[in-house]
CSV table of C-alpha atoms in Angstrom, one decimal:
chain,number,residue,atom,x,y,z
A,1,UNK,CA,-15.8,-20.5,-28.6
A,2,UNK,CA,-17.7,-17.2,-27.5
A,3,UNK,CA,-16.6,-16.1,-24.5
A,4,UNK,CA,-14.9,-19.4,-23.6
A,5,UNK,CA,-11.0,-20.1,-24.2
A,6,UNK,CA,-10.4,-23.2,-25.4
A,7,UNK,CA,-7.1,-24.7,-25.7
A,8,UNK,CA,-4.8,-24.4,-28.9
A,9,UNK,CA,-2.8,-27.3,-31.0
A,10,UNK,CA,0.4,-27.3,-29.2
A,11,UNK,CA,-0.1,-25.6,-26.1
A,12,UNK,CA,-1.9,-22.2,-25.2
A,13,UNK,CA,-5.5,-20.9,-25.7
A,14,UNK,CA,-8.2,-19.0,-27.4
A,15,UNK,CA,-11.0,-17.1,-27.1
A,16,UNK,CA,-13.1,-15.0,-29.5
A,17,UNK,CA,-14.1,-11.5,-27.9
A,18,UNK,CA,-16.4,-9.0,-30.0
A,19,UNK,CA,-15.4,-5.2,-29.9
A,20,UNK,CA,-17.3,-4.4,-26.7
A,21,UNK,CA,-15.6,-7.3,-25.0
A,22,UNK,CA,-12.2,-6.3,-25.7
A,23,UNK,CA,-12.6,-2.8,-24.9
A,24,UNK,CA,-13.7,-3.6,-21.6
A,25,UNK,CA,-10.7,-5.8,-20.7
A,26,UNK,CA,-8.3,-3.5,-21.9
A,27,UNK,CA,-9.8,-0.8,-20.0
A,28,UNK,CA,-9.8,-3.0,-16.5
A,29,UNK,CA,-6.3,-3.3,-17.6
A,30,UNK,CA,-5.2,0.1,-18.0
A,31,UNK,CA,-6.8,1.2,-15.0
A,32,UNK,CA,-5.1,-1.6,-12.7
A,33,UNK,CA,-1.7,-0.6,-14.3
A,34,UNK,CA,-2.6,2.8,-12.9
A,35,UNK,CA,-3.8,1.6,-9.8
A,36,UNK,CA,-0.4,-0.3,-9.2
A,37,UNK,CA,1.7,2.7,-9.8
A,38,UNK,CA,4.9,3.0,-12.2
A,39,UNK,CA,7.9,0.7,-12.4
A,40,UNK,CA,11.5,1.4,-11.0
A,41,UNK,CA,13.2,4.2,-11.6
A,42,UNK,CA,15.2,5.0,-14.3
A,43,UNK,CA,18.1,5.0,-12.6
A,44,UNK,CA,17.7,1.7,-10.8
A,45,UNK,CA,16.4,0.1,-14.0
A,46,UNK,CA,20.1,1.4,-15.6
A,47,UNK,CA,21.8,-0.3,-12.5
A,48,UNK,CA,20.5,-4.2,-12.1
A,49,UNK,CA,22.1,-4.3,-8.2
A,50,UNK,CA,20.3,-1.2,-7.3
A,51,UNK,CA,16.9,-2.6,-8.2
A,52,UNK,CA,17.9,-6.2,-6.7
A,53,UNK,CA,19.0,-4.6,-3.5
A,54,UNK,CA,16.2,-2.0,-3.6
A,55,UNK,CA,13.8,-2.0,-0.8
A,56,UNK,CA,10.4,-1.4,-0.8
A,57,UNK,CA,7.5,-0.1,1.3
A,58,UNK,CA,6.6,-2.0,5.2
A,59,UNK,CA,3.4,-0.2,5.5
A,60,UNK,CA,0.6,-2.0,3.8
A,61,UNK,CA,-1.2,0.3,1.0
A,62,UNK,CA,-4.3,2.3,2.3
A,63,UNK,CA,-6.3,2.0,-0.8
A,64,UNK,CA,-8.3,-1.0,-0.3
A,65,UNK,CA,-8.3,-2.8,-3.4
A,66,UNK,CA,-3.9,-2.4,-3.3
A,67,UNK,CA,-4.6,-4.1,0.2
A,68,UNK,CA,-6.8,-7.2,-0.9
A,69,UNK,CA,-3.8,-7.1,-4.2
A,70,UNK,CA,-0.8,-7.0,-1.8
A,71,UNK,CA,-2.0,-8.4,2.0
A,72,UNK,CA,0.1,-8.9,4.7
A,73,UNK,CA,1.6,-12.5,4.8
A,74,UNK,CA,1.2,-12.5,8.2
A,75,UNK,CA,-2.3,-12.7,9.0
A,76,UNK,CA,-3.6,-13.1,12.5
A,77,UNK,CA,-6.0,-16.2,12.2
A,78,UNK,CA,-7.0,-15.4,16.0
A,79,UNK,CA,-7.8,-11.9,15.8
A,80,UNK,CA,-5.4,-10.7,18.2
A,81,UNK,CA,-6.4,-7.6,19.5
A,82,UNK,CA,-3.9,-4.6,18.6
A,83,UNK,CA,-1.2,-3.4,21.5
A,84,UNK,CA,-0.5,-7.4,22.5
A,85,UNK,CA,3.1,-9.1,21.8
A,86,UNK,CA,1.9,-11.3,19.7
A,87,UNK,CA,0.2,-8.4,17.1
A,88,UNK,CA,3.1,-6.2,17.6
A,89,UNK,CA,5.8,-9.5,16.3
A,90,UNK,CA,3.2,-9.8,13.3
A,91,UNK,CA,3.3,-6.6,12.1
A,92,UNK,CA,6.5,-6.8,12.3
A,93,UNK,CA,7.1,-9.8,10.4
A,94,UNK,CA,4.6,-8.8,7.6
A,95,UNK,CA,6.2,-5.2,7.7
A,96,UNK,CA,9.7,-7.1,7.1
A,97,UNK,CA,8.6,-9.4,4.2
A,98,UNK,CA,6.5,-6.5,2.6
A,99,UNK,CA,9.9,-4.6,2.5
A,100,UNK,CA,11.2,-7.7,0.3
A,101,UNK,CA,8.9,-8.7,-1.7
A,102,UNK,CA,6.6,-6.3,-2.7
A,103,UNK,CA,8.1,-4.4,-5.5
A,104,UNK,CA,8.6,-8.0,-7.3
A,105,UNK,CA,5.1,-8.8,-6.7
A,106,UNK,CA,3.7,-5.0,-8.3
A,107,UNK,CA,5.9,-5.5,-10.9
A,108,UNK,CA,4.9,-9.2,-11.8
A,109,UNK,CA,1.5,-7.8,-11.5
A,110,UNK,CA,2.3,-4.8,-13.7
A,111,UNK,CA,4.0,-6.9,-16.5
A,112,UNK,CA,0.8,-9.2,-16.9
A,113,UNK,CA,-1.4,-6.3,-17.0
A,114,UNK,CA,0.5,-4.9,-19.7
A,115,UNK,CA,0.7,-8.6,-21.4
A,116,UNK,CA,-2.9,-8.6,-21.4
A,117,UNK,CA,-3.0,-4.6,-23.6
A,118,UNK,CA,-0.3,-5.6,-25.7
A,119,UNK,CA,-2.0,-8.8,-26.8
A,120,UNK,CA,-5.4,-7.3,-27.3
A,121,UNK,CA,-3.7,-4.0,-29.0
A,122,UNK,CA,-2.1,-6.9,-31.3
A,123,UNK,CA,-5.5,-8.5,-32.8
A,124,UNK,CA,-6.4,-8.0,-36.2
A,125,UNK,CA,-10.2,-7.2,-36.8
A,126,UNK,CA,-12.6,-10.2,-37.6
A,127,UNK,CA,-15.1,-9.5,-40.7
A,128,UNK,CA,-18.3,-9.1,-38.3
A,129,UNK,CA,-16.5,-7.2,-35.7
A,130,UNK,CA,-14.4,-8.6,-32.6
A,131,UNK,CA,-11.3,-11.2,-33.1
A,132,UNK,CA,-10.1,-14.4,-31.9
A,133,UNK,CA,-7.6,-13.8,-29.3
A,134,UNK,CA,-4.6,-16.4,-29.3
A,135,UNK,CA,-2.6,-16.7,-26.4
A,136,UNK,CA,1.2,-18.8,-26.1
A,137,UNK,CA,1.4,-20.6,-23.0
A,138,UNK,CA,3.4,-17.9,-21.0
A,139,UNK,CA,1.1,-15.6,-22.6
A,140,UNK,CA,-2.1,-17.9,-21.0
A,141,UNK,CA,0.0,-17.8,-17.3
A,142,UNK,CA,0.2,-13.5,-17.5
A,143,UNK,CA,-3.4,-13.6,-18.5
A,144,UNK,CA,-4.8,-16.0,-16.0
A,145,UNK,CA,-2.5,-13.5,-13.3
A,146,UNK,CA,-4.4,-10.5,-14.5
A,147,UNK,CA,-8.0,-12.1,-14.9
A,148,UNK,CA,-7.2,-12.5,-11.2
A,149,UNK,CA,-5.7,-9.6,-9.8
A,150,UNK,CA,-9.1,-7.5,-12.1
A,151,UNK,CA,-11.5,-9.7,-10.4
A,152,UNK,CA,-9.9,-9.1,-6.5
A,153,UNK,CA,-9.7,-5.2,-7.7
A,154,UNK,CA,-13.4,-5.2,-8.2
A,155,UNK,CA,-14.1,-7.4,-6.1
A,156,UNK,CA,-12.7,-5.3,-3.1
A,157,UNK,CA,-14.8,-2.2,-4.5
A,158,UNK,CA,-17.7,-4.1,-4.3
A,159,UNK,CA,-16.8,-5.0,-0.7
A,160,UNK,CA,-17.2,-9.1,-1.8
A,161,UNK,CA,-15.5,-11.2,0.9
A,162,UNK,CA,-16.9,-14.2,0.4
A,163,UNK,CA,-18.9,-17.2,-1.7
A,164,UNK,CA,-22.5,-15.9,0.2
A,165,UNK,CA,-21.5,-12.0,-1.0
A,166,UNK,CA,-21.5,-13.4,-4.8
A,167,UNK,CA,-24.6,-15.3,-4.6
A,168,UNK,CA,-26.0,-12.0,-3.3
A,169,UNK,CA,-24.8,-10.3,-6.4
A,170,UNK,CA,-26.8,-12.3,-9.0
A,171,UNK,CA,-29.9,-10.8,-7.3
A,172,UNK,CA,-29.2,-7.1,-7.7
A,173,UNK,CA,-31.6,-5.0,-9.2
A,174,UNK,CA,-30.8,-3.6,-12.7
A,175,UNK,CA,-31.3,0.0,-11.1
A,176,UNK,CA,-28.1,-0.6,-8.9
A,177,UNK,CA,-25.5,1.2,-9.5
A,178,UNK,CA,-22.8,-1.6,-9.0
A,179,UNK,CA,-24.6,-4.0,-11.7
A,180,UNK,CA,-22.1,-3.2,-14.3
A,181,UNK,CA,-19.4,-3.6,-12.2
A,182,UNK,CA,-21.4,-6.9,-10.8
A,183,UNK,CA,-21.9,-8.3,-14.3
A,184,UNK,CA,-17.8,-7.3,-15.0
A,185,UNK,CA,-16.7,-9.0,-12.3
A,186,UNK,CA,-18.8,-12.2,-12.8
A,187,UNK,CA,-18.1,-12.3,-16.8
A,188,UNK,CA,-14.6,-12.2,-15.4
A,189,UNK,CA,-14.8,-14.9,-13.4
A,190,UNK,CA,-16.4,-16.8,-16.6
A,191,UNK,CA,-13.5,-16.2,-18.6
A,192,UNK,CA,-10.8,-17.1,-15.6
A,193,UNK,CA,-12.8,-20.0,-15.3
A,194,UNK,CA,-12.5,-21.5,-18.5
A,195,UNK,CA,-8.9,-20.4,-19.0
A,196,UNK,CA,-8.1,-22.7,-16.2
A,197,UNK,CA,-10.0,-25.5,-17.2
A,198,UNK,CA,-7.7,-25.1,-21.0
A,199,UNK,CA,-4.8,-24.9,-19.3
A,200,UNK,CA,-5.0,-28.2,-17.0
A,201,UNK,CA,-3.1,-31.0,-17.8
C-alpha cells in the first residue's frame, strides 16, 4: 500500500504515507487555502440569504495559478481577436457566470483543502514513523478535489499546458530548480491516480 490508496471494506480508501509524505501534502494544502483567500464574511455567514444572494467577482483573478483554478467558462475555441463582437459577448458572458458561481466554486475548493488538513492532522503515528490514512467516501471525493486543484496550482507555476510539457519534466536535471516542485507534482499525480482507480465502480 505505499504510496497507493487502495480501497476499504465498505466503501472509501487508504493509503499509508510516512512523515515526510504527509508533511508535504498538508503543506500544499495550507498554502492553496491561502492562495484561495478566506471565506464569507461574518456577517453574511450569520445571514444564509445574504451569502445566497451575494455576488461575486466578474474579473477573472490575475494570479495565474487562481486563473487555471477558476477560468472563464467561456472560452474562445477560435481565438477571436480582442475588440470584435463576438470577444466582447464572451467576456461578457464569462464575466456574468463568474459573478455567479465563483464564490461557490472557492469555497467548494476551500472546504476540500481543509478536508484534506483535518484528516491528516487526525492520524495517529505508526510505530516506524508515518500512518495509514483512511478516508470515508465523501472524505475520498474532497480529497480527489484537492489532489486536483494542488496539481493545476503547480502545474500553472511550472507553466505545464499540456501531455508533451510533462514528458519534458521527467528529463530535468537534478540541478533545476523546479525539480522538487517537478517530482511534487508528478508524486501527486501518482496518488490522484490510484485514488481514482479505488474509487471506480
Amino acid at each position: 500500500m505505499p504510496g497507493t490508496f487502495e480501497p476499504l471494506p465498505g466503501g472509501g480508501a487508504a493509503v499509508a504515507l510516512d512523515d515526510v509524505e504527509i508533511s508535504i501534502i498538508r503543506s500544499l494544502a495550507v498554502q492553496l487555502l491561502e492562495l484561495i483567500g478566506p471565506g464569507p464574511a461574518e456577517d453574511a455567514q450569520a445571514d444564509p440569504l445574504a451569502e445566497l444572494f451575494a455576488e461575486g467577482p466578474s474579473e477573472p483573478p490575475s494570479d495565474p495559478v487562481l486563473k487555471r483554478l477558476f477560468p472563464d467558462a467561456y472560452t474562445d475555441p477560435e481565438e477571436q481577436p480582442a475588440g470584435t463582437r463576438e470577444a466582447e459577448e464572451r467576456a461578457a458572458h464569462s464575466a456574468e457566470f463568474r459573478r455567479y458561481t465563483e464564490n461557490d466554486l472557492r469555497a467548494g475548493k476551500r472546504e476540500n483543502a481543509l478536508a484534506v488538513i483535518r484528516s491528516l492532522d487526525a492520524l495517529s503515528p505508526a510505530g516506524d514513523g508515518g500512518a495509514v490514512l483512511k478516508l470515508s467516501p465523501g472524505e475520498s471525493q474532497q480529497w480527489l478535489g484537492a489532489l486536483n486543484d494542488l496539481r493545476l496550482a503547480i502545474g500553472s507555476r511550472l507553466e505545464i499546458t499540456d501531455e508533451d510539457d510533462t514528458d519534458l519534466l521527467y528529463r530535468l536535471p537534478d540541478e533545476d530548480p523546479r525539480k522538487p516542485m517537478v517530482m511534487a507534482y508528478l508524486w501527486l499525480g501518482g496518488l490522484q491516480e490510484t485514488l481514482v482507480t479505488t474509487l471506480m465502480p
